[in-house]
Short mmCIF file of C-alpha atoms and ligand atoms in Angstrom, two decimals:
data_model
loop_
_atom_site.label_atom_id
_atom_site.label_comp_id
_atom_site.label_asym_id
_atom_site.label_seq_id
_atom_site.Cartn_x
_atom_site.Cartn_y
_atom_site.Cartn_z
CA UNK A 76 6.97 -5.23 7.65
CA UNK A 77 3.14 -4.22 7.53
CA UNK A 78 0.69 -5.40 10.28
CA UNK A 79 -1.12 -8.09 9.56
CA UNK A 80 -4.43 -6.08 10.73
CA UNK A 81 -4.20 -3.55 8.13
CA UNK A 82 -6.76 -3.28 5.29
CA UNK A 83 -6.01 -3.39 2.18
CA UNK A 84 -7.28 -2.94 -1.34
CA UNK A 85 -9.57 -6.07 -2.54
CA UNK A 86 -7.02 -7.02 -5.56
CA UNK A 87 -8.18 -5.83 -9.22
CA UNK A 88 -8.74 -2.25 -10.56
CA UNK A 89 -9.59 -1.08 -7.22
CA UNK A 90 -6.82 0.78 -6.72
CA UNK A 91 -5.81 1.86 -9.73
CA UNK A 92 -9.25 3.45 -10.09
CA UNK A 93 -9.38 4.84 -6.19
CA UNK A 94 -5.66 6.61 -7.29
CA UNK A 95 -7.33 7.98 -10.51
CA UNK A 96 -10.03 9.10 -8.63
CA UNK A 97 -7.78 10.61 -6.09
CA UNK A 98 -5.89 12.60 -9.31
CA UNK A 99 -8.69 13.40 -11.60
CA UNK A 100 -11.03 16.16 -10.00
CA UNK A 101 -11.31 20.24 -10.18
CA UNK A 102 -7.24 20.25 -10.51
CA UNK A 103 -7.98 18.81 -14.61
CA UNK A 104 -11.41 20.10 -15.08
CA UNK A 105 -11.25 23.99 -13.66
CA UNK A 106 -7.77 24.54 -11.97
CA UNK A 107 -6.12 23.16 -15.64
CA UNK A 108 -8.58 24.83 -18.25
CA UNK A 109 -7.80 27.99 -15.91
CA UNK A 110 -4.16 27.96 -15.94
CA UNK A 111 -3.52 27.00 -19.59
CA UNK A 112 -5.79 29.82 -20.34
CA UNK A 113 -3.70 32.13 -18.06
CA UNK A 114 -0.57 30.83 -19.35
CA UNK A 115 -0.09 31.04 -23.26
CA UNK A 116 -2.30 27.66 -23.66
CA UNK A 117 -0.53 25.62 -25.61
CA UNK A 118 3.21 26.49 -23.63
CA UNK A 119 1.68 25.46 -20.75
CA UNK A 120 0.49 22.12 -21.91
CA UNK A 121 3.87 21.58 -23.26
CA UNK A 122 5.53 22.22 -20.32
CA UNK A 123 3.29 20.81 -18.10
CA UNK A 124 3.76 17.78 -20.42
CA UNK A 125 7.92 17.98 -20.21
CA UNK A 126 7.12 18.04 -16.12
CA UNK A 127 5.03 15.52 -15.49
CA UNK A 128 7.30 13.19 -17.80
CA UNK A 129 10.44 14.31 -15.88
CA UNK A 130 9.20 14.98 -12.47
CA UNK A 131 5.75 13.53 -12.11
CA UNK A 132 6.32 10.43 -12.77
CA UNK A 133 9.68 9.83 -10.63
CA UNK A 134 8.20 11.55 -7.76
CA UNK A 135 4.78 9.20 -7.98
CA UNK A 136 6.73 6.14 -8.21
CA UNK A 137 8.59 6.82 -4.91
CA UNK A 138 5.50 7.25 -3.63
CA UNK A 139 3.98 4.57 -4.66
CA UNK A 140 6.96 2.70 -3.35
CA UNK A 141 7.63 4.42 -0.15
CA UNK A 142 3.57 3.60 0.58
CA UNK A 143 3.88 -0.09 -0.13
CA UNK A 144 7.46 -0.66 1.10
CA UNK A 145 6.31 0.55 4.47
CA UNK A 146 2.55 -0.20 4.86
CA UNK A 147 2.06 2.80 7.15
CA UNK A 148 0.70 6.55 6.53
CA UNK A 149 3.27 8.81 5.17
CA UNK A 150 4.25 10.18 8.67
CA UNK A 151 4.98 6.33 10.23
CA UNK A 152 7.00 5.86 6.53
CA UNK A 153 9.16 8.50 6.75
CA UNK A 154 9.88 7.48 10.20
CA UNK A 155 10.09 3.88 9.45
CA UNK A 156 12.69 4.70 6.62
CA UNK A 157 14.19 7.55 7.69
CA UNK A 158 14.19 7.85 11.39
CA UNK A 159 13.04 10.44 13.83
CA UNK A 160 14.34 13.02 12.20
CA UNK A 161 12.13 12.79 9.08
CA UNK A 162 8.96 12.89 11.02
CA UNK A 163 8.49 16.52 10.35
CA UNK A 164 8.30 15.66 6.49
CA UNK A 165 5.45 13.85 7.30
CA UNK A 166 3.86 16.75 9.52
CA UNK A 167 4.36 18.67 6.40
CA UNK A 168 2.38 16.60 4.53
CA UNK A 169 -0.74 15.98 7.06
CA UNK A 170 -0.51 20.37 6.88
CA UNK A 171 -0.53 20.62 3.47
CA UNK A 172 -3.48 18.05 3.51
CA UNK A 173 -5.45 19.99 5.87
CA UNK A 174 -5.09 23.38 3.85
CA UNK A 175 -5.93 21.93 0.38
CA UNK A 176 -8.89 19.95 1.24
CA UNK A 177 -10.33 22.82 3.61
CA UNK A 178 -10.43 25.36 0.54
CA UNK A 179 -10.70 22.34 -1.66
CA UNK A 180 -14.42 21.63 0.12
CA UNK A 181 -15.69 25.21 -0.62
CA UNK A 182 -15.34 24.87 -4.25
CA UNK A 183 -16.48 21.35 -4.38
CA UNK A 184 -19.67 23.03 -2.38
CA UNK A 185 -19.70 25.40 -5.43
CA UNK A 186 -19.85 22.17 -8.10
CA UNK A 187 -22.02 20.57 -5.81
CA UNK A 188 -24.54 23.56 -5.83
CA UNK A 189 -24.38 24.21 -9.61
CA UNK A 190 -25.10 20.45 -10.23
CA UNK A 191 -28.20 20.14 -7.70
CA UNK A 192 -29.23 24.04 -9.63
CA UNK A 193 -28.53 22.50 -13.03
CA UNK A 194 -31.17 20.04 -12.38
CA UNK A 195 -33.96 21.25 -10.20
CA UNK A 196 -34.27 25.34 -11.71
CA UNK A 197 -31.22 24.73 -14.65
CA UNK A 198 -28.52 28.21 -14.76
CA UNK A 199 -29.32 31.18 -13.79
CA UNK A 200 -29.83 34.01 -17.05
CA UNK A 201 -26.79 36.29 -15.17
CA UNK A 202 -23.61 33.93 -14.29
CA UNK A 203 -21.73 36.24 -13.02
CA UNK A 204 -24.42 38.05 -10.69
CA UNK A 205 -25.14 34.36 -9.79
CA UNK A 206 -21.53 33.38 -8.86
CA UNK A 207 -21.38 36.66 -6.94
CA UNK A 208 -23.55 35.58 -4.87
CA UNK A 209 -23.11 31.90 -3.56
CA UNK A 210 -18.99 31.95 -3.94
CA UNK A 211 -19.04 33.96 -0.51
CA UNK A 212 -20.99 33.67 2.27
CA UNK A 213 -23.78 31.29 4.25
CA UNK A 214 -24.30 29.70 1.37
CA UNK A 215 -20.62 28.93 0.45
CA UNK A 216 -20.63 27.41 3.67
CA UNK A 217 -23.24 25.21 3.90
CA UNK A 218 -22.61 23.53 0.68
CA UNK A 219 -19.14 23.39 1.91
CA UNK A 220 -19.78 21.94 5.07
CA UNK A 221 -22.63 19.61 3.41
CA UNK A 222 -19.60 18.22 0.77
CA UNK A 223 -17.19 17.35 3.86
CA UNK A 224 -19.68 15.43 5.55
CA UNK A 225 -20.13 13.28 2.68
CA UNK A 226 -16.54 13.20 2.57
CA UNK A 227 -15.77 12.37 5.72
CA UNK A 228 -19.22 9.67 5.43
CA UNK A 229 -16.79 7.64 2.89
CA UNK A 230 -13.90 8.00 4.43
CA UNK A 231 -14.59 6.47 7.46
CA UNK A 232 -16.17 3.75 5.90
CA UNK A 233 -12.93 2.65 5.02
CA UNK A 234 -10.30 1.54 2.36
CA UNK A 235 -12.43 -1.65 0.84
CA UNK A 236 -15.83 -0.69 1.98
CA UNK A 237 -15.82 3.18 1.71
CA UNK A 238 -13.35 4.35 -0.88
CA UNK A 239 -12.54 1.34 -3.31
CA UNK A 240 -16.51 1.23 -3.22
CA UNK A 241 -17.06 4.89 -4.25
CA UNK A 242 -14.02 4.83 -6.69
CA UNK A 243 -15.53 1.65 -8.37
CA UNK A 244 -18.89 3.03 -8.82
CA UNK A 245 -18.05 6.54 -9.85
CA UNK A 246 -14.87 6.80 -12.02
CA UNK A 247 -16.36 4.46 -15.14
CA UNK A 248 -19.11 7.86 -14.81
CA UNK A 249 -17.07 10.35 -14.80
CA UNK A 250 -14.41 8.78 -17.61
CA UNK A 251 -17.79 8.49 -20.22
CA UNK A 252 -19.09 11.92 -19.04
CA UNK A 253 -16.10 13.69 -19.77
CA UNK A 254 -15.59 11.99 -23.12
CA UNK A 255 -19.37 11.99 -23.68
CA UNK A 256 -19.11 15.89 -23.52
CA UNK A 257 -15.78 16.40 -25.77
CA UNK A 258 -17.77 14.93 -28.67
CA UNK A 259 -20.83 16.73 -28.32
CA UNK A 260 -18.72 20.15 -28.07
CA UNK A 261 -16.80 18.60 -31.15
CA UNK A 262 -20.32 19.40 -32.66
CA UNK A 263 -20.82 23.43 -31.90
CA UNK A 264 -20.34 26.05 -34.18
CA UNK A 265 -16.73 27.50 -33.34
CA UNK A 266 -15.35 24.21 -31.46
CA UNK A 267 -12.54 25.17 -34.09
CA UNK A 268 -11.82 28.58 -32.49
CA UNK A 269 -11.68 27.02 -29.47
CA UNK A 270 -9.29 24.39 -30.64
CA UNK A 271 -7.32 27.18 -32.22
CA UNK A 272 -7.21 29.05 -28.66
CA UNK A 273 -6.14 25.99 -26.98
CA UNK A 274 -3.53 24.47 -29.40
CA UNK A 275 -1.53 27.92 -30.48
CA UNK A 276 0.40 29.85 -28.32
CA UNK A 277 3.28 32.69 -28.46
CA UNK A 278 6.31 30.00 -27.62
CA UNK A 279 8.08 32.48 -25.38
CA UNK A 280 5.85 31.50 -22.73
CA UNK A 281 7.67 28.78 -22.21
CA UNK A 282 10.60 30.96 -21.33
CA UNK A 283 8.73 32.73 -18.50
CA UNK A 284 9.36 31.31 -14.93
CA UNK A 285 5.98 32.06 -13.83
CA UNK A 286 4.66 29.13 -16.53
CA UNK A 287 7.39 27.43 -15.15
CA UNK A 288 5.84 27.72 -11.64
CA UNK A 289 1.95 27.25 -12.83
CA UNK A 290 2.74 23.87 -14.48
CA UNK A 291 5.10 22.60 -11.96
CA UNK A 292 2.53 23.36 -9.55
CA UNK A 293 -0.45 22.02 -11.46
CA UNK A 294 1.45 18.89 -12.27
CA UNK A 295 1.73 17.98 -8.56
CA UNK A 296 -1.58 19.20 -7.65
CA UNK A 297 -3.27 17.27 -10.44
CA UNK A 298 -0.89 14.06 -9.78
CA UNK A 299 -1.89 14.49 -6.36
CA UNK A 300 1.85 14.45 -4.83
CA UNK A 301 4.14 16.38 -3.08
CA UNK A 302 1.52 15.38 0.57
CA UNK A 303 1.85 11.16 0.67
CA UNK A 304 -1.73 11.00 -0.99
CA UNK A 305 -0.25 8.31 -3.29
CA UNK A 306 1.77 7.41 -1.22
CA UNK A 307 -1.11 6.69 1.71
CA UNK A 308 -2.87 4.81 -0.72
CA UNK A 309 -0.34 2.59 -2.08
CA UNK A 310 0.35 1.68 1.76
CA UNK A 311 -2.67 -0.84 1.62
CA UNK A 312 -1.55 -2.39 -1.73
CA UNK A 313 -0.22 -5.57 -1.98
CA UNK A 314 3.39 -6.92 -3.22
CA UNK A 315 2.78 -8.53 -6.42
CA UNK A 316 1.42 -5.26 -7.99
CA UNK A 317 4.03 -3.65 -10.66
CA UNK A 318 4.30 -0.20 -9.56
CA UNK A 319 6.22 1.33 -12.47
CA UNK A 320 2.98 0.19 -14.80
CA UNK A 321 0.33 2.03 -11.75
CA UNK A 322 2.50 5.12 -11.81
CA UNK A 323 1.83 5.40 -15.87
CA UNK A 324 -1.25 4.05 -15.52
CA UNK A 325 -2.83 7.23 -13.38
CA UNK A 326 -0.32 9.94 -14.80
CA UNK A 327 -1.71 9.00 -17.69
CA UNK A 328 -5.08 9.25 -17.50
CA UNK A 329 -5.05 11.96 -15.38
CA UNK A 330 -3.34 14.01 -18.18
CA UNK A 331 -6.14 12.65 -20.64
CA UNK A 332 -8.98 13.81 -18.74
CA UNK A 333 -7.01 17.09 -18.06
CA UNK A 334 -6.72 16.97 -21.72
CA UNK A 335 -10.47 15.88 -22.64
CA UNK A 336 -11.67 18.50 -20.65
CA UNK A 337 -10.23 21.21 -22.18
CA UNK A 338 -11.52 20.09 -25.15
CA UNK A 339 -15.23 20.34 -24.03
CA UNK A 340 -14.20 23.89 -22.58
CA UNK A 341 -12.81 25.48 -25.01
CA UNK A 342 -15.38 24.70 -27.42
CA UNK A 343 -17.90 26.16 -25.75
CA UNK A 344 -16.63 28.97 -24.37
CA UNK A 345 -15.79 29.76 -28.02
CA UNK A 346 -19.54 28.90 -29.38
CA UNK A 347 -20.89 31.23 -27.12
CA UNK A 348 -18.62 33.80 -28.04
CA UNK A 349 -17.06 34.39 -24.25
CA UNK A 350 -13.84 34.44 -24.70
CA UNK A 351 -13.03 37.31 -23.44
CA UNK A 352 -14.18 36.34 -20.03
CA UNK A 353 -11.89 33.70 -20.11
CA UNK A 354 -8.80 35.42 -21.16
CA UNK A 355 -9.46 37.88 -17.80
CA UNK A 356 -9.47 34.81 -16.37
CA UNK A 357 -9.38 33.89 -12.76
CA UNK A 358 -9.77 31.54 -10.56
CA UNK A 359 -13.62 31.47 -10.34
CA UNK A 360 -13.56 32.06 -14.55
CA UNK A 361 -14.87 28.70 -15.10
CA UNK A 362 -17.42 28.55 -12.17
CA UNK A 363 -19.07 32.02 -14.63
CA UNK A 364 -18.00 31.69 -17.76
CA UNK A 365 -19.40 28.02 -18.74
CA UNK A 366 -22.43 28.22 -16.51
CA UNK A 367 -23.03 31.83 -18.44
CA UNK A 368 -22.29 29.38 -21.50
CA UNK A 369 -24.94 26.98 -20.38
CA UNK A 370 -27.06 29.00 -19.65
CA UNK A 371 -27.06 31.12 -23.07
CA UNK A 372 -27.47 27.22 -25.06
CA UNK A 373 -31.35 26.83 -23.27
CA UNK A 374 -32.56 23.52 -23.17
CA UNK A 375 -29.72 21.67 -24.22
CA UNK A 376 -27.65 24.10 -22.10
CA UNK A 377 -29.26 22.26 -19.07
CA UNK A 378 -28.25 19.20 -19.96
CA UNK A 379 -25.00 19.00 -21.17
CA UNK A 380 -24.21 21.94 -18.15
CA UNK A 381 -25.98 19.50 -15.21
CA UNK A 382 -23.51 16.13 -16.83
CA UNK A 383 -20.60 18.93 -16.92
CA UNK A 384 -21.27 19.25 -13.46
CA UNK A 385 -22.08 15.95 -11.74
CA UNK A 386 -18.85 14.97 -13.59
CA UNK A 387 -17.10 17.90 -12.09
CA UNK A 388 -18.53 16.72 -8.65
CA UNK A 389 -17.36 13.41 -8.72
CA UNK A 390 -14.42 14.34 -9.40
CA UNK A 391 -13.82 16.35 -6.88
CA UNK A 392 -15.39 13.99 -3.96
CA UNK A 393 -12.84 10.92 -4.95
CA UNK A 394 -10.19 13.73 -4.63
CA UNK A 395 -10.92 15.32 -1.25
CA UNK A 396 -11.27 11.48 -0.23
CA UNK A 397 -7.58 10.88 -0.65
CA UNK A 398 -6.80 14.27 1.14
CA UNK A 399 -8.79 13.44 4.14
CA UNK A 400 -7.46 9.64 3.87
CA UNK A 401 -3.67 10.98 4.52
CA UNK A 402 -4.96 13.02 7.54
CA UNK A 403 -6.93 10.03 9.02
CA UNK A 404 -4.39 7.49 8.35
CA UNK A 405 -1.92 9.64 10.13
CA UNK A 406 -4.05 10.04 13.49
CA UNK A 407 -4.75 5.84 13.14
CA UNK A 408 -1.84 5.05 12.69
CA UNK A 409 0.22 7.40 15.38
CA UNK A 410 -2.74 8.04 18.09
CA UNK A 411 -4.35 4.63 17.67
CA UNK A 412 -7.43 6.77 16.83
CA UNK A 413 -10.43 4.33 15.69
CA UNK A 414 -11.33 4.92 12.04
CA UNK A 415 -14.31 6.74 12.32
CA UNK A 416 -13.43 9.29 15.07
CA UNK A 417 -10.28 10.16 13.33
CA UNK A 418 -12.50 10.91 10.16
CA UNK A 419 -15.36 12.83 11.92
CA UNK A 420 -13.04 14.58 14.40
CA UNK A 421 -10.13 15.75 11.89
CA UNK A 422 -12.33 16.45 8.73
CA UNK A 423 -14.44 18.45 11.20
CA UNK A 424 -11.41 20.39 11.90
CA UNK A 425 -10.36 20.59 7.92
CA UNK A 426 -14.26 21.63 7.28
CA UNK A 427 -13.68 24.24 10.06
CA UNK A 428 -10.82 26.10 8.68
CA UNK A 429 -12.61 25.69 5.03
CA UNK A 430 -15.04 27.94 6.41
CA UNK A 431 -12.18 31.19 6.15
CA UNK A 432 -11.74 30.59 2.21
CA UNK A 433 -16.30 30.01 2.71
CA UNK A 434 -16.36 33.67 3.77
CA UNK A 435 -13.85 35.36 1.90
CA UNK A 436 -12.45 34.17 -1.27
CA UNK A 437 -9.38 36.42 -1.75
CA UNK A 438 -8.73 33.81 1.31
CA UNK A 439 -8.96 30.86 -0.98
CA UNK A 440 -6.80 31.90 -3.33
CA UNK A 441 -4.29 32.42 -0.86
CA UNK A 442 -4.61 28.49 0.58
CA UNK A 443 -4.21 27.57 -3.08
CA UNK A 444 -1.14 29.55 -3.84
CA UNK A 445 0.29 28.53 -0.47
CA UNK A 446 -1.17 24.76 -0.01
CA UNK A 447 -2.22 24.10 -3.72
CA UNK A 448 1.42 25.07 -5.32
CA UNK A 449 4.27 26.06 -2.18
CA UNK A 450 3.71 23.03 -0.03
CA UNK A 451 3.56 20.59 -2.93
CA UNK A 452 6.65 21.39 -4.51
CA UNK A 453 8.18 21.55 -1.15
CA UNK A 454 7.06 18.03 -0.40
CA UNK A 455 8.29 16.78 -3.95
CA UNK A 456 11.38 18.75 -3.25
CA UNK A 457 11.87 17.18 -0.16
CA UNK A 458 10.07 13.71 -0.74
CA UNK A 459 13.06 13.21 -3.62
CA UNK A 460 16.03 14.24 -1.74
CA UNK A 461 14.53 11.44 0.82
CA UNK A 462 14.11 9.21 -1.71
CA UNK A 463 17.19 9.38 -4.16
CA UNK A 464 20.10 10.50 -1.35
CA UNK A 465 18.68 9.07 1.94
CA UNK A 466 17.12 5.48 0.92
CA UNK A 467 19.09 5.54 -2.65
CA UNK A 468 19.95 2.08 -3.72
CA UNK A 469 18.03 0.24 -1.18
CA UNK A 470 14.78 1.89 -2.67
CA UNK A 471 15.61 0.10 -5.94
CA UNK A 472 14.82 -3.21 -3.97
CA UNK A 473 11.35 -2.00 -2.94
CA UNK A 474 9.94 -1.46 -6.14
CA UNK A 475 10.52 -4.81 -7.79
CA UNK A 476 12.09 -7.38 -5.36
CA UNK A 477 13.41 -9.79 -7.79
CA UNK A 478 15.53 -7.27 -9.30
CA UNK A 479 13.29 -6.83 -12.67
CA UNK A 480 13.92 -3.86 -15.11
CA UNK A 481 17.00 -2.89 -13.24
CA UNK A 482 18.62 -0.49 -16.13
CA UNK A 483 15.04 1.59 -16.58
CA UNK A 484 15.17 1.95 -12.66
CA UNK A 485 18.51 3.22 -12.12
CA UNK A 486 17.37 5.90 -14.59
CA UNK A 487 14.94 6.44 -12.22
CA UNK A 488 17.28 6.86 -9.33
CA UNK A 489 19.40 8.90 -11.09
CA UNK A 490 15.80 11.57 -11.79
CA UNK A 491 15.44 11.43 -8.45
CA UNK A 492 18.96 12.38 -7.33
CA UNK A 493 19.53 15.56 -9.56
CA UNK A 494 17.17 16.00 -12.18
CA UNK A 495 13.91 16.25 -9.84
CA UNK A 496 15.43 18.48 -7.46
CA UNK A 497 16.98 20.73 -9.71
CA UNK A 498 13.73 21.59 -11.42
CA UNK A 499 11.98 21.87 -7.81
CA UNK A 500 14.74 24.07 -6.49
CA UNK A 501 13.94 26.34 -9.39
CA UNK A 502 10.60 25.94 -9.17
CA UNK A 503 10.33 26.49 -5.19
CA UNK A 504 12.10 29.87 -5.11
CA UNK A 505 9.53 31.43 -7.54
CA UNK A 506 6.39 29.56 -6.06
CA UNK A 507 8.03 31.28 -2.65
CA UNK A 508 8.06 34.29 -4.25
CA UNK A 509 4.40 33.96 -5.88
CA UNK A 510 3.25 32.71 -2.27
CA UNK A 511 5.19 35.51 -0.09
CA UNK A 512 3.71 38.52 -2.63
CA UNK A 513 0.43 37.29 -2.23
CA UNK A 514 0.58 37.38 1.99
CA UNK A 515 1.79 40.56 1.86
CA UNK A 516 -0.09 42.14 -0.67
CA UNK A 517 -3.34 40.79 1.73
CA UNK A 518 -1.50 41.40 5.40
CA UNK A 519 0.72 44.67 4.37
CA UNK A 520 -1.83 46.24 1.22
CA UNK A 521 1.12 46.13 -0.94
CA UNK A 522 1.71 43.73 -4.10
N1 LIG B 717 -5.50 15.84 -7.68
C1 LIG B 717 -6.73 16.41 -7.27
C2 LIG B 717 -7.26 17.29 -8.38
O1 LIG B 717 -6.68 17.37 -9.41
C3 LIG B 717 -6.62 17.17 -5.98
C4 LIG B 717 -5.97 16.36 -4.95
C5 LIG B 717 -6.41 15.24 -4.39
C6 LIG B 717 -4.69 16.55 -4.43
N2 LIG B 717 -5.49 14.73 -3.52
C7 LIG B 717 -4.44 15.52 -3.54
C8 LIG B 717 -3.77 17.50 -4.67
C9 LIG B 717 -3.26 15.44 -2.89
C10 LIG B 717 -2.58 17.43 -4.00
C11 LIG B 717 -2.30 16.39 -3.13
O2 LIG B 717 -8.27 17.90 -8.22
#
């Protein structure tokens, strides 16, 4: 079924870690820490628990087997599968692609910038006056546009050469960083207030359908579903691999790091007494409050914030990766574009339309709500109606050929069929909602 020609992963932890890498980046270590803050903390991470068990990990494995069952980029899959009339499924996900990663690069360019900072002049006395002035702007930009072109540098270096390289050499980093950190803030004065704020919660939180829409949303943003990234990879991964085990595998430690890293935020958001900064919180609330936090703790401030940081920034360049991989792969495999003109030419295209949420971050918010949380859940939504009704049965076949662990997988089939799109359908009229309200509080001044 899959071209001969087609690279592939070189066997091993490859990728495993390349998939990790593609999950773990700002979604755990700012967009997770922001919501659970925003959300009644520990309700959220309950719920976003329940969702990932129930419809992360269903909607990853079809992925996963979707990718390697067809060998092809999520729009020649769909088709392959589906037929003709599934292509625009696959348009949906090269969209949603280009709309996360362009907003995606401008706060990578932020992480970026606070990293290089950290380490040449260390953080700035006033956070806030500081984040003021690079989140909009020139210099928004040219951080941004510096970020895609190392991007797009490893992505069109390829799947063995460019990102199973970068993946290899980066994720070990980033796992002992994060963990590194965690104990150290283990070690400040009021890491147990923080712990406090982060493990107790008013339980009717869980009750309110805008939690319900945060964690559904997070859970596919940090899973990195809902656009065939997963999928896209696991089209250059060979037969023998057991997919079930891969799909635990990276849900799992992309909920630990999500985890881990609240842990080191918390903490020392707490120690430096700022929590009220972070209950106003926001979407730039991390990118002030622990840089403020950093700043306030001197010397060792520098250090621990410049690791924070180059942790934070390798996460996020193994994630845009992935999202510029699913764009590329799509123009190779439908255009016969060569590899490195599909990367150059598209990415410049993503970095282009990055520059909007560069100059205006009310902008960026919006290409979250919309990208980051509507068009996920849409593609999940739609991704397991594929899945479960259209392919049903035959999909069982893909994942283990010789017919292993056949009760656990019709469980599976049976998630995909009613229990993942129930939840979505839920889920998707209030993200809607949430998405709609925004446009027209920005297009009509109303809210
Ligand atoms: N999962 C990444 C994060 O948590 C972001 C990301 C990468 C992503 N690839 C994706 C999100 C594909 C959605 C779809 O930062």
């Amino acid at each position: 079924m899959s071209n001969g020609t087609r690279e592939k992963w070189s066997g091993g932890i490859g990728f495993t870690l390349a998939a990790v890498g593609s999950a773990v980046g700002l979604g755990n270590m700012w967009r997770f820490s922001y919501m659970a803050a925003e959300n009644g903390g520990a309700a959220f991470v309950i719920l976003y628990v329940l969702l990932t068990l129930l419809v992360g990990l269903p909607v990853m494995l079809a992925e996963l087997t979707l990718g390697r069952g067809a060998g092809r980029s999520p729009v020649q899959a769909l088709i392959h599968y589906g037929g003709r009339a599934w292509a625009p499924l696959g348009g949906l996900f090269v969209l949603a692609g280009f709309v996360i990663l362009a907003y995606y690069g401008v706060l990578a360019g932020w992480t970026v910038r606070y990293a290089v900072e950290a380490v040449v002049w260390g953080f700035p006395a006033d956070a806030g006056a500081h984040f003021g002035a690079i989140s909009e702007g020139h210099g928004a930009a040219a951080w941004h546009l510096a970020f895609m072109a190392l991007t797009i540098f490893v992505v069109s270096g390829g799947v063995k050469n460019g990102i199973e390289r970068v993946s290899l050499a980066l994720m070990p980093v980033l796992g002992v960083l994060v963990v590194g950190l965690a104990l150290y803030a283990a070690t400040l004065d009021g890491a147990v207030d923080g712990y406090r704020y982060y493990f107790t919660t008013e339980f009717a939180a869980i009750l309110n359908p805008d939690v319900l829409r945060d964690a559904a949303g997070q859970a596919f943003f940090s899973l990195s579903l809902g656009m065939g990234a997963i999928l896209t990879y696991a089209s250059y991964l060979s037969r023998e691999r057991d997919l079930p085990r891969e799909a635990v595998l990276i849900a799992s430690s992309d909920f630990a790091v999500a985890f881990i890293a609240g842990l080191v935020v918390f903490p020392l958001v707490f120690a430096l007494g700022l929590q009220e900064q972070v209950g106003a919180s926001t979407l730039g609330a991390l990118f002030v409050t622990l840089p403020q936090a950093f700043a306030d703790m001197g010397g060792t401030g520098r250090v621990i914030g410049a690791l924070f940081m180059v942790a934070l920034a390798v996460g996020a360049l193994t994630s845009a990766i992935s999202l510029l991989e699913v764009v590329v792969a799509s123009a190779i495999d439908t255009f016969a574009m060569p590899r490195v003109r599909a990367a150059w030419l598209l990415g410049g295209a993503i970095a282009l339309l990055g520059l909007v949420a560069a100059y205006d971050i009310g902008m960026l918010d919006l290409m979250d709500k919309i990208g980051g949380n509507l068009l996920l859940v849409l593609g999940g939504f739609s991704l397991s109606i594929f899945a479960g009704w259209v392919l049903g049965p035959e999909l069982l076949d893909e994942v283990h050929p010789d017919g292993r662990q056949r009760l656990a997988l019709r469980l599976w089939l049976v998630m995909l069929r009613f229990v993942v799109p129930a939840i979505l359908a839920v889920v998707l009229v209030y993200s809607a909602a949430d998405a709609w309200s925004a446009v027209a509080a920005r297009w009509f001044g109303e809210g």
